[in-house]
Short mmCIF file of C-alpha atoms and ligand atoms in Angstrom, two decimals:
data_model
loop_
_atom_site.label_atom_id
_atom_site.label_comp_id
_atom_site.label_asym_id
_atom_site.label_seq_id
_atom_site.Cartn_x
_atom_site.Cartn_y
_atom_site.Cartn_z
CA MET A 17 22.91 -228.59 190.93
CA THR A 18 24.78 -226.35 188.77
CA VAL A 19 28.34 -224.82 188.20
CA LEU A 20 29.24 -221.46 187.27
CA VAL A 21 32.32 -220.78 185.00
CA THR A 22 33.92 -217.50 184.47
CA GLY A 23 36.05 -216.97 181.11
CA GLY A 24 34.35 -220.09 179.56
CA ALA A 25 34.72 -218.44 176.07
CA GLY A 26 38.45 -218.50 176.18
CA PHE A 27 40.84 -221.19 175.20
CA ILE A 28 40.92 -223.46 178.51
CA GLY A 29 37.51 -222.48 179.83
CA GLY A 30 35.99 -223.27 176.57
CA ASN A 31 37.80 -226.76 176.50
CA PHE A 32 36.60 -227.29 180.08
CA VAL A 33 32.68 -226.46 179.25
CA LEU A 34 33.03 -228.74 176.19
CA ASP A 35 34.20 -231.48 178.14
CA TRP A 36 31.99 -230.81 181.12
CA LEU A 37 29.01 -231.34 178.91
CA SER A 38 30.13 -234.51 177.08
CA GLN A 39 31.04 -236.23 180.33
CA LEU A 40 28.45 -235.00 182.97
CA ASP A 41 24.65 -234.07 183.16
CA GLU A 42 25.19 -231.28 185.60
CA PRO A 43 24.22 -227.88 184.01
CA ILE A 44 26.77 -225.18 183.52
CA VAL A 45 26.41 -221.58 183.17
CA ASN A 46 29.14 -219.49 181.41
CA LEU A 47 29.72 -215.94 182.50
CA ASP A 48 32.33 -214.02 180.04
CA LYS A 49 33.12 -210.62 178.88
CA LEU A 50 34.23 -211.66 175.55
CA THR A 51 37.38 -209.74 175.24
CA TYR A 52 39.37 -210.15 172.02
CA ALA A 53 40.30 -213.73 173.51
CA GLY A 54 36.72 -214.99 173.87
CA ASN A 55 35.22 -216.60 171.03
CA LEU A 56 31.59 -217.97 171.03
CA GLN A 57 32.54 -220.00 168.17
CA THR A 58 34.25 -222.49 170.44
CA LEU A 59 30.78 -223.43 171.81
CA ALA A 60 28.72 -223.39 168.96
CA GLU A 61 27.98 -227.21 169.47
CA VAL A 62 26.53 -226.62 172.96
CA GLU A 63 24.54 -223.46 172.19
CA GLY A 64 21.16 -225.09 172.22
CA ASP A 65 21.94 -227.61 175.08
CA ASP A 66 19.57 -227.35 177.67
CA ARG A 67 22.50 -227.79 180.27
CA TYR A 68 24.14 -224.77 179.26
CA ARG A 69 23.72 -221.05 179.65
CA PHE A 70 25.89 -218.22 178.47
CA VAL A 71 25.89 -214.66 180.05
CA HIS A 72 27.66 -211.88 178.69
CA GLY A 73 29.55 -209.80 181.36
CA ASP A 74 32.43 -208.78 183.51
CA ILE A 75 33.43 -210.51 186.50
CA GLY A 76 34.10 -207.05 187.92
CA ASP A 77 30.38 -206.27 187.58
CA ARG A 78 29.00 -206.69 191.15
CA GLU A 79 25.60 -206.21 190.47
CA LEU A 80 25.35 -208.62 187.70
CA LEU A 81 27.16 -211.34 189.62
CA ASN A 82 24.54 -211.02 192.40
CA LYS A 83 21.96 -211.53 189.92
CA ILE A 84 23.43 -214.50 188.22
CA LEU A 85 24.39 -216.18 191.66
CA ASN A 86 20.87 -215.59 192.96
CA GLU A 87 18.97 -216.77 189.88
CA TYR A 88 21.31 -219.96 188.94
CA GLN A 89 22.35 -220.81 192.74
CA PRO A 90 25.61 -222.53 191.91
CA ARG A 91 27.23 -225.08 194.16
CA ALA A 92 30.48 -224.29 192.60
CA ILE A 93 32.32 -221.33 190.89
CA LEU A 94 35.30 -221.93 188.52
CA ASN A 95 37.52 -218.93 187.80
CA PHE A 96 38.83 -219.25 184.38
CA ALA A 97 38.35 -215.37 183.40
CA ALA A 98 41.90 -213.40 183.18
CA GLU A 99 43.95 -211.36 180.66
CA SER A 100 46.34 -214.21 179.99
CA HIS A 101 49.21 -213.06 177.36
CA VAL A 102 52.28 -212.16 178.78
CA ASP A 103 53.39 -209.84 175.62
CA ARG A 104 50.37 -208.07 176.12
CA SER A 105 50.77 -207.34 179.79
CA ILE A 106 54.15 -205.83 178.88
CA HIS A 107 52.50 -203.52 176.31
CA GLY A 108 49.52 -202.56 178.62
CA PRO A 109 49.52 -203.86 182.28
CA GLY A 110 46.31 -201.91 183.22
CA GLU A 111 43.92 -204.50 182.10
CA PHE A 112 45.57 -207.12 183.68
CA ILE A 113 45.24 -205.39 187.09
CA GLN A 114 41.65 -204.53 186.35
CA THR A 115 40.52 -208.08 185.58
CA ASN A 116 42.90 -210.37 187.30
CA VAL A 117 43.19 -208.40 190.55
CA VAL A 118 40.17 -206.21 190.93
CA GLY A 119 37.83 -208.68 188.93
CA THR A 120 38.93 -211.33 191.13
CA PHE A 121 38.29 -209.41 194.22
CA THR A 122 34.99 -208.27 193.04
CA LEU A 123 34.08 -211.77 192.26
CA LEU A 124 35.32 -213.14 195.71
CA GLU A 125 33.12 -210.47 197.47
CA ALA A 126 29.91 -211.46 195.42
CA VAL A 127 30.75 -215.22 196.03
CA ARG A 128 31.24 -214.29 199.78
CA ALA A 129 27.86 -212.75 200.30
CA TYR A 130 25.89 -215.39 198.43
CA TRP A 131 27.89 -218.23 200.30
CA LEU A 132 26.89 -216.87 203.57
CA GLY A 133 23.38 -216.98 202.60
CA GLN A 134 23.44 -220.39 202.23
CA ASP A 135 22.40 -223.06 204.67
CA ASP A 136 25.12 -225.18 206.74
CA GLN A 137 25.12 -228.11 204.45
CA ALA A 138 25.28 -226.20 201.17
CA LYS A 139 27.96 -223.60 202.78
CA SER A 140 30.34 -226.63 203.57
CA ALA A 141 29.73 -228.27 200.10
CA PHE A 142 30.47 -225.21 198.10
CA ARG A 143 33.51 -224.54 196.41
CA PHE A 144 35.40 -221.67 194.81
CA LEU A 145 38.05 -223.02 192.39
CA HIS A 146 40.49 -220.58 191.20
CA VAL A 147 42.65 -221.53 188.17
CA SER A 148 45.98 -219.95 188.36
CA THR A 149 49.59 -220.44 186.47
CA ASP A 150 52.93 -221.72 187.23
CA GLU A 151 54.36 -218.40 186.14
CA VAL A 152 53.43 -217.00 189.86
CA TYR A 153 56.87 -218.77 191.13
CA GLY A 154 59.12 -216.75 188.79
CA THR A 155 61.90 -218.37 186.63
CA LEU A 156 64.16 -221.51 187.34
CA SER A 157 67.75 -222.10 186.40
CA ALA A 158 68.41 -225.13 184.45
CA ASP A 159 69.47 -227.28 187.55
CA ASP A 160 66.89 -226.01 189.85
CA ALA A 161 64.07 -228.57 191.10
CA PRO A 162 60.73 -228.00 189.37
CA PHE A 163 58.25 -225.60 191.40
CA THR A 164 56.47 -227.48 194.38
CA GLU A 165 53.33 -225.82 195.88
CA THR A 166 55.46 -224.48 198.59
CA ASN A 167 57.78 -222.66 196.33
CA ARG A 168 57.94 -218.82 197.07
CA TYR A 169 55.84 -216.34 194.82
CA GLU A 170 58.34 -214.43 192.91
CA PRO A 171 56.47 -213.31 189.55
CA ASN A 172 58.36 -211.37 186.99
CA SER A 173 55.85 -210.17 184.63
CA PRO A 174 52.72 -207.99 185.04
CA TYR A 175 50.85 -210.92 183.96
CA SER A 176 52.08 -213.13 186.66
CA ALA A 177 52.38 -210.58 189.24
CA SER A 178 48.51 -209.79 188.68
CA LYS A 179 47.82 -213.65 188.68
CA ALA A 180 50.03 -213.99 192.01
CA ALA A 181 48.01 -210.99 193.46
CA SER A 182 44.80 -212.84 192.71
CA ASP A 183 45.97 -216.12 194.33
CA HIS A 184 46.98 -214.39 197.46
CA LEU A 185 43.53 -212.61 197.50
CA VAL A 186 41.67 -216.14 197.38
CA ARG A 187 43.96 -217.57 200.01
CA ALA A 188 43.00 -214.59 202.11
CA TRP A 189 39.13 -215.28 201.62
CA HIS A 190 39.72 -218.64 202.84
CA HIS A 191 41.93 -217.93 205.81
CA THR A 192 39.81 -214.78 207.07
CA TYR A 193 36.15 -215.52 205.98
CA GLY A 194 36.29 -219.18 205.69
CA LEU A 195 35.15 -219.39 201.84
CA PRO A 196 35.81 -222.95 200.87
CA VAL A 197 38.59 -222.21 198.07
CA LEU A 198 40.90 -224.39 195.78
CA THR A 199 43.64 -223.21 193.82
CA THR A 200 45.57 -224.93 190.67
CA ASN A 201 48.53 -223.74 189.31
CA CYS A 202 49.25 -225.08 186.05
CA SER A 203 52.00 -225.00 183.59
CA ASN A 204 51.65 -223.82 179.94
CA ASN A 205 48.73 -225.50 177.89
CA TYR A 206 48.21 -226.06 174.44
CA GLY A 207 45.53 -228.24 172.24
CA PRO A 208 42.38 -226.92 170.37
CA TYR A 209 40.79 -223.49 170.37
CA HIS A 210 44.01 -222.03 171.39
CA PHE A 211 43.96 -218.32 170.45
CA PRO A 212 46.95 -217.84 167.75
CA GLU A 213 48.79 -215.15 169.79
CA LYS A 214 50.38 -217.88 171.82
CA LEU A 215 53.56 -219.89 170.55
CA ILE A 216 52.27 -223.22 169.40
CA PRO A 217 49.02 -222.10 167.68
CA LEU A 218 50.83 -219.05 166.15
CA VAL A 219 53.74 -221.21 164.77
CA ILE A 220 51.19 -223.43 163.16
CA LEU A 221 49.32 -220.93 161.35
CA HIS A 222 52.43 -218.69 160.48
CA ALA A 223 54.06 -221.95 159.07
CA LEU A 224 50.85 -222.70 156.84
CA ALA A 225 50.64 -218.97 155.53
CA GLY A 226 54.33 -218.94 154.58
CA LYS A 227 55.42 -216.55 157.25
CA ALA A 228 58.37 -215.99 159.62
CA LEU A 229 58.11 -218.34 162.63
CA PRO A 230 59.43 -215.86 165.51
CA ILE A 231 61.72 -217.30 168.18
CA TYR A 232 62.50 -214.86 171.12
CA GLY A 233 66.08 -214.62 171.55
CA ASP A 234 68.09 -217.65 171.57
CA GLY A 235 64.93 -220.18 171.83
CA GLN A 236 66.59 -221.94 174.88
CA GLN A 237 63.84 -220.76 177.24
CA VAL A 238 62.06 -223.94 178.76
CA ARG A 239 58.12 -224.41 179.20
CA ASP A 240 56.56 -227.50 180.63
CA TRP A 241 53.53 -228.07 178.27
CA LEU A 242 50.36 -229.79 179.21
CA TYR A 243 47.48 -230.98 176.65
CA VAL A 244 44.56 -228.69 177.63
CA LYS A 245 42.28 -231.78 178.05
CA ASP A 246 44.52 -233.00 180.69
CA HIS A 247 44.34 -229.52 182.54
CA CYS A 248 40.55 -229.79 182.38
CA SER A 249 40.47 -233.28 183.96
CA ALA A 250 42.87 -231.94 186.61
CA ILE A 251 40.54 -229.26 187.44
CA ARG A 252 37.40 -231.62 187.68
CA ARG A 253 39.36 -233.87 189.85
CA VAL A 254 40.48 -231.07 192.24
CA LEU A 255 36.76 -229.71 192.18
CA GLU A 256 35.40 -233.20 193.06
CA ALA A 257 38.29 -234.21 195.78
CA GLY A 258 40.62 -231.37 196.72
CA THR A 259 41.16 -230.59 200.28
CA VAL A 260 39.59 -227.04 201.04
CA GLY A 261 42.23 -224.31 201.10
CA GLU A 262 45.12 -226.33 199.49
CA THR A 263 46.83 -225.38 196.23
CA TYR A 264 47.48 -227.90 193.67
CA ASN A 265 50.38 -227.83 190.83
CA VAL A 266 49.24 -229.27 187.71
CA GLY A 267 51.89 -230.31 184.76
CA GLY A 268 52.65 -232.96 182.52
CA TRP A 269 56.33 -233.48 183.12
CA ASN A 270 57.14 -232.19 179.41
CA GLU A 271 59.92 -229.55 179.43
CA LYS A 272 60.88 -228.45 176.32
CA THR A 273 62.91 -225.65 174.81
CA ASN A 274 60.82 -223.25 172.53
CA LEU A 275 63.33 -224.18 169.70
CA ASP A 276 62.25 -227.90 170.13
CA VAL A 277 58.65 -227.09 170.12
CA VAL A 278 58.88 -225.05 166.90
CA THR A 279 61.11 -227.78 165.38
CA ARG A 280 58.64 -230.37 166.20
CA ILE A 281 55.61 -228.46 164.80
CA CYS A 282 57.52 -227.92 161.52
CA SER A 283 58.38 -231.82 161.42
CA LEU A 284 54.55 -232.64 162.10
CA LEU A 285 53.54 -230.06 159.26
CA ASP A 286 56.14 -231.51 156.85
CA GLU A 287 54.45 -234.79 157.52
CA LEU A 288 50.72 -233.79 157.54
CA SER A 289 50.65 -230.87 155.03
CA PRO A 290 54.05 -230.59 153.18
CA ARG A 291 55.04 -227.20 151.74
CA GLN A 292 54.56 -227.39 147.76
CA ASP A 293 58.36 -226.56 147.12
CA GLY A 294 59.24 -229.75 149.27
CA ILE A 295 61.30 -227.60 151.72
CA SER A 296 60.69 -228.07 155.27
CA TYR A 297 58.80 -225.41 157.29
CA ALA A 298 61.83 -225.19 159.40
CA GLN A 299 63.21 -222.75 156.94
CA GLN A 300 60.73 -220.27 158.12
CA ILE A 301 62.19 -220.07 161.59
CA THR A 302 63.45 -216.51 162.43
CA TYR A 303 65.01 -215.32 165.52
CA VAL A 304 63.51 -212.06 166.81
CA GLN A 305 64.29 -209.63 169.63
CA ASP A 306 63.67 -211.26 173.06
CA ARG A 307 60.83 -210.52 175.44
CA PRO A 308 61.85 -208.09 178.23
CA GLY A 309 62.04 -209.94 181.60
CA HIS A 310 61.86 -213.33 179.68
CA ASP A 311 61.58 -216.03 182.31
CA ARG A 312 64.22 -218.79 181.13
CA ARG A 313 62.72 -221.80 182.66
CA TYR A 314 59.31 -222.94 184.16
CA ALA A 315 59.03 -226.45 185.42
CA ILE A 316 56.20 -228.40 187.41
CA ASP A 317 56.54 -230.83 189.96
CA ALA A 318 53.13 -232.44 189.83
CA ARG A 319 53.65 -235.32 192.58
CA LYS A 320 51.09 -233.87 194.98
CA ILE A 321 47.97 -234.05 192.59
CA GLU A 322 49.03 -237.36 191.53
CA ARG A 323 49.53 -238.74 195.05
CA THR A 324 46.75 -237.26 196.94
CA LEU A 325 43.94 -237.15 194.05
CA GLY A 326 45.55 -239.63 191.64
CA TRP A 327 45.55 -237.55 188.76
CA LYS A 328 47.96 -237.80 185.76
CA PRO A 329 47.81 -236.64 182.41
CA ALA A 330 46.59 -238.72 179.42
CA GLU A 331 48.74 -237.48 176.78
CA THR A 332 52.27 -237.53 176.22
CA PHE A 333 53.59 -234.03 174.38
CA GLU A 334 54.16 -236.12 171.09
CA THR A 335 50.41 -237.40 171.11
CA GLY A 336 48.96 -234.18 172.31
CA LEU A 337 50.99 -231.92 169.83
CA ARG A 338 50.04 -234.31 166.89
CA LYS A 339 46.42 -233.92 167.80
CA THR A 340 47.01 -230.07 168.22
CA VAL A 341 48.36 -229.85 164.59
CA VAL A 342 45.72 -232.10 162.92
CA TRP A 343 42.91 -230.00 164.75
CA TYR A 344 44.27 -226.94 163.24
CA LEU A 345 44.70 -228.24 159.97
CA GLU A 346 40.73 -229.40 160.19
CA ASN A 347 39.54 -226.08 161.58
CA GLN A 348 40.48 -223.52 159.49
CA SER A 349 37.19 -221.75 159.70
CA TRP A 350 37.54 -221.46 163.56
CA VAL A 351 40.80 -219.83 162.84
CA GLU A 352 39.56 -217.49 160.29
CA GLY A 353 36.79 -216.69 162.81
CA VAL A 354 39.39 -215.43 165.56
CA THR A 355 41.90 -213.59 163.31
CA SER A 356 39.84 -210.54 163.29
CA GLY A 357 41.15 -206.89 162.28
CA GLN A 358 42.15 -206.31 165.81
CA TYR A 359 44.45 -209.30 166.19
CA ARG A 360 46.26 -208.48 162.93
CA GLN A 361 46.82 -205.32 164.36
CA TRP A 362 48.37 -206.78 167.33
CA LEU A 363 50.77 -209.11 165.13
CA GLU A 364 51.60 -205.89 163.36
CA THR A 365 52.73 -203.62 166.19
CA HIS A 366 54.38 -206.47 168.40
CA TYR A 367 56.30 -207.78 165.72
CA ARG A 368 57.28 -204.73 163.99
CA GLY A 369 60.86 -204.64 165.59
P1 NAD B 8 41.99 -216.90 177.56
O1 NAD B 8 42.97 -215.39 177.42
O2 NAD B 8 42.12 -217.60 176.18
O3 NAD B 8 40.60 -216.81 177.97
C1 NAD B 8 40.42 -215.79 179.06
C2 NAD B 8 38.80 -215.90 179.01
O4 NAD B 8 38.24 -214.83 180.04
C3 NAD B 8 38.47 -215.11 177.50
O5 NAD B 8 37.15 -215.59 177.13
C4 NAD B 8 38.05 -213.55 178.15
O6 NAD B 8 36.60 -213.11 177.08
C5 NAD B 8 37.49 -213.91 179.33
N1 NAD B 8 37.54 -212.53 180.18
C6 NAD B 8 38.69 -211.76 180.40
N2 NAD B 8 38.34 -210.75 181.11
C7 NAD B 8 37.12 -210.95 181.66
C8 NAD B 8 36.32 -210.22 182.64
N3 NAD B 8 36.78 -209.26 183.16
N4 NAD B 8 35.10 -210.74 183.03
C9 NAD B 8 34.80 -212.02 182.49
N5 NAD B 8 35.37 -212.72 181.20
C10 NAD B 8 36.66 -212.28 181.23
O7 NAD B 8 42.95 -217.58 178.77
P2 NAD B 8 43.23 -219.11 178.85
O8 NAD B 8 44.42 -219.48 178.35
O9 NAD B 8 42.08 -219.71 178.71
O10 NAD B 8 43.69 -219.22 180.54
C11 NAD B 8 42.39 -219.43 181.55
C12 NAD B 8 42.89 -219.22 182.91
O11 NAD B 8 44.08 -220.33 183.03
C13 NAD B 8 43.54 -217.82 182.92
O12 NAD B 8 43.03 -217.51 184.53
C14 NAD B 8 45.09 -218.07 183.21
O13 NAD B 8 45.45 -217.33 184.03
C15 NAD B 8 45.03 -219.69 183.53
N6 NAD B 8 46.18 -220.38 183.00
C16 NAD B 8 46.62 -220.49 181.71
C17 NAD B 8 47.42 -221.15 181.11
C18 NAD B 8 47.88 -221.39 179.73
O14 NAD B 8 48.99 -221.88 179.09
N7 NAD B 8 46.82 -220.83 178.59
C19 NAD B 8 48.00 -222.00 181.74
C20 NAD B 8 47.97 -221.96 183.38
C21 NAD B 8 46.86 -221.10 184.04
P1 TYD B 9 53.57 -217.99 175.45
O1 TYD B 9 52.76 -218.96 174.48
O2 TYD B 9 53.32 -216.42 174.94
O3 TYD B 9 53.27 -218.48 176.92
P2 TYD B 9 54.22 -217.84 178.23
O4 TYD B 9 54.77 -216.72 178.02
O5 TYD B 9 52.98 -217.53 179.09
O6 TYD B 9 55.00 -218.86 178.57
O7 TYD B 9 55.16 -218.05 175.15
C1 TYD B 9 55.69 -219.45 175.30
C2 TYD B 9 57.15 -219.27 175.14
O8 TYD B 9 57.34 -219.06 173.70
C3 TYD B 9 57.87 -218.28 175.92
O9 TYD B 9 58.95 -218.58 176.28
C4 TYD B 9 57.81 -217.12 174.77
C5 TYD B 9 58.23 -217.96 173.59
N1 TYD B 9 57.44 -217.20 172.07
C6 TYD B 9 58.39 -216.96 171.19
O10 TYD B 9 59.67 -217.36 171.14
N2 TYD B 9 57.82 -216.29 170.03
C7 TYD B 9 56.77 -215.97 169.92
O11 TYD B 9 56.03 -215.42 168.98
C8 TYD B 9 55.78 -216.25 171.17
C9 TYD B 9 54.20 -215.78 171.25
C10 TYD B 9 56.28 -216.62 172.30
#
């Protein structure tokens, strides 16, 4: 038995591969294009592991997909590969359509052909698990109930629209062709190996570097945060026991305003790595221009996955955030490896105004 992950050199996929190999004996193949967000340093500790194979390539490359599927004969595919940063999708949506929509379509077609060639037993045991986001449901007001699996799709950014499109393709490949699919819609993740263009790692690293901590608009937007290892355990659980064709919302019941998140990071740093002048890192908070079309609030109702599959997060926001800050303090070399020239250029362009 083998599973194939796509996008396993990214933030969540990388954590997933590491967790999989630390807990299970089943081999895992990782197909990743290594965009700016892909980083093999994350997987350095499993490079020589016999149960792990890396393939450099694109989920939009049908010939390569056919080759990998025939060679490794996976019993399941976990699709993490995507362009994932909302701000980048605003500056340049093309790549998001290409990978998230066309790439997912190409992957589904390759997987369907492979799946049709299996015997009946393998066919019914096969799973295609698509990793998606709560952002497909759009935005909530302060007094709206959290998103359930039956909420309407109302994506507002090029990123969330491209993820919504991919979710619809996955759904259709099940209803029309019978492909055994599962979809997870998760809230904002945080934790080790998070690329520092996203809020939490960006704030930790900017604070330590003495730079401004940029808060968009009034900082009162709400996100529902989940520690990445909890997302990985939810995905393993859905793969193991989820009902084919169903979608599962994944979240940690941790709604926080962005200002609250940034302030907590500053307090943790004040305690763990204080500034030499004794002033709090909170002094570095700076309000900057808001993101166009910025969704005000996301919140996940995670009762279905808890009720039907018995999954619950292990971390609270307090324990998970502390672990994350400590990880960044102890892993400066990983950080230096990802903050390439290309990434520095992004910071300069995006935060110029
Ligand atoms: P990420 O940007 O850190 O990693 C994406 C990975 O996919 C990178 O390794 C990249 O090289 C690879 N990739 C990109 N295009 C590819 C292509 N065409 N072919 C093969 N590989 C390609 O993203 P992430 O934060 O790890 O997110 C993983 C998945 O989880 C995405 O589908 C995202 O939509 C979803 N998700 C993310 C969050 C979050 O908070 N980060 C929350 C919910 C869902
Ligand atoms: P982000 O990590 O980009 O995730 P997403 O947009 O997918 O939720 O942003 C999390 C929140 O933090 C979001 O409301 C935007 C906000 N934000 C800032 O205020 N400043 C920043 O520099 C960044 C990157 C994000």
